[in-house]
Coordinates of C-alpha atoms in Angstrom, one line a residue:
Q258 CA 27.5 3.6 -40.9
G259 CA 24.6 2.6 -42.2
D260 CA 20.6 2.0 -41.1
V261 CA 20.2 1.6 -37.5
T262 CA 16.8 1.0 -36.0
V263 CA 15.3 2.4 -32.2
R264 CA 12.8 0.0 -30.8
L265 CA 10.6 1.4 -27.6
A266 CA 9.0 -0.2 -25.6
K267 CA 5.5 0.9 -24.9
S268 CA 5.9 0.8 -21.2
Y269 CA 8.6 1.7 -18.3
G270 CA 9.5 0.8 -15.7
Y271 CA 10.0 3.1 -13.0
C272 CA 12.7 4.5 -10.4
W273 CA 11.7 3.3 -6.5
G274 CA 11.3 7.4 -5.5
V275 CA 8.7 8.0 -8.3
E276 CA 7.0 4.6 -8.0
R277 CA 6.9 6.0 -4.1
A278 CA 5.9 9.5 -4.8
V279 CA 2.9 8.0 -7.3
R280 CA 1.4 5.2 -5.3
M281 CA 1.1 8.0 -2.4
A282 CA -0.1 11.1 -4.0
Y283 CA -2.8 7.9 -4.4
E284 CA -3.1 7.4 -1.6
A285 CA -3.2 10.8 -0.2
R286 CA -6.5 10.6 -2.1
Q287 CA -8.4 7.7 -0.8
A288 CA -7.0 9.2 2.4
F289 CA -8.1 12.4 2.2
P290 CA -11.4 11.9 0.2
E291 CA -12.9 15.5 0.6
A292 CA -10.1 17.8 1.5
K293 CA -8.6 20.3 -2.2
L294 CA -5.0 18.0 -2.8
H295 CA -2.5 20.3 -4.6
M296 CA 0.5 19.0 -6.0
T297 CA 4.3 21.8 -6.1
N298 CA 4.9 20.5 -9.2
E299 CA 4.4 17.6 -12.1
I300 CA 5.1 14.8 -10.0
I301 CA 7.4 13.2 -12.8
H302 CA 8.3 14.0 -16.2
N303 CA 5.2 11.4 -17.8
P304 CA 1.9 13.9 -18.7
Q305 CA -0.3 10.2 -18.7
V306 CA 0.9 10.6 -15.5
N307 CA 0.0 13.8 -14.0
Q308 CA -2.8 13.5 -16.9
R309 CA -4.2 10.9 -14.0
M310 CA -3.3 13.1 -10.9
R311 CA -5.7 15.9 -12.1
E312 CA -8.0 13.5 -12.8
F313 CA -8.0 12.4 -9.0
D314 CA -8.7 16.1 -9.0
I315 CA -5.1 17.5 -7.4
N316 CA -4.5 20.7 -8.3
I317 CA -0.5 20.4 -10.2
I318 CA 0.4 24.1 -9.7
V319 CA 3.4 24.7 -12.4
D320 CA 5.6 27.6 -12.0
E321 CA 4.8 29.5 -16.2
G322 CA 8.1 31.4 -15.5
S323 CA 7.1 33.5 -12.9
G324 CA 7.4 31.4 -9.7
K325 CA 4.9 29.0 -8.8
D326 CA 1.3 30.3 -6.9
Y327 CA 0.3 29.2 -4.2
S328 CA -2.6 31.4 -3.0
K329 CA -5.1 29.0 -3.5
I330 CA -3.5 27.2 -0.7
E331 CA -5.4 27.0 2.8
S332 CA -4.9 25.6 5.7
G333 CA -6.3 22.7 6.0
D334 CA -4.9 21.9 2.3
V335 CA -3.1 18.7 1.8
V336 CA 0.0 19.5 -0.3
I337 CA 2.1 16.7 -2.1
F338 CA 5.5 16.8 -2.6
P339 CA 6.7 15.8 -6.6
A340 CA 9.4 13.0 -6.7
F341 CA 12.3 15.3 -7.4
G342 CA 11.2 16.7 -3.6
A343 CA 10.6 20.6 -2.4
T344 CA 12.8 23.9 -1.6
V345 CA 13.5 24.2 2.1
Q346 CA 11.2 27.2 1.3
E347 CA 8.7 25.2 0.4
L348 CA 8.6 23.3 3.3
Q349 CA 8.3 25.7 5.8
F350 CA 6.3 28.5 3.9
F351 CA 3.8 25.1 4.1
R352 CA 4.2 25.1 7.7
D353 CA 3.3 28.1 8.5
K354 CA 0.2 27.8 6.9
G355 CA -0.7 24.5 8.7
V356 CA -1.6 22.2 5.4
Q357 CA -1.3 18.3 5.5
M358 CA 2.6 17.5 4.0
V359 CA 2.7 14.5 1.7
D360 CA 6.5 14.0 0.9

């Protein structure tokens, strides 16, 4: 009963795992400045952070309903895994493909 006011902070902090994943993505771009970088999903559920990844020329692969299309990833490319990880099948696929994995 009565009015309720909800106040949201302008910015939120991230848990350790998310901070680590975001930092590793930035560091991957610095470590591999000329490589093609791919991310197997949005790094976190935050549109601003994901847009920043795209600005760093990191290709974010999302499932549009028919599965993820990894056909553009080639041997020697760099693949970054999001904060929420990757499947065992994805890890094996990329190991077999000969990519540099960042996790």
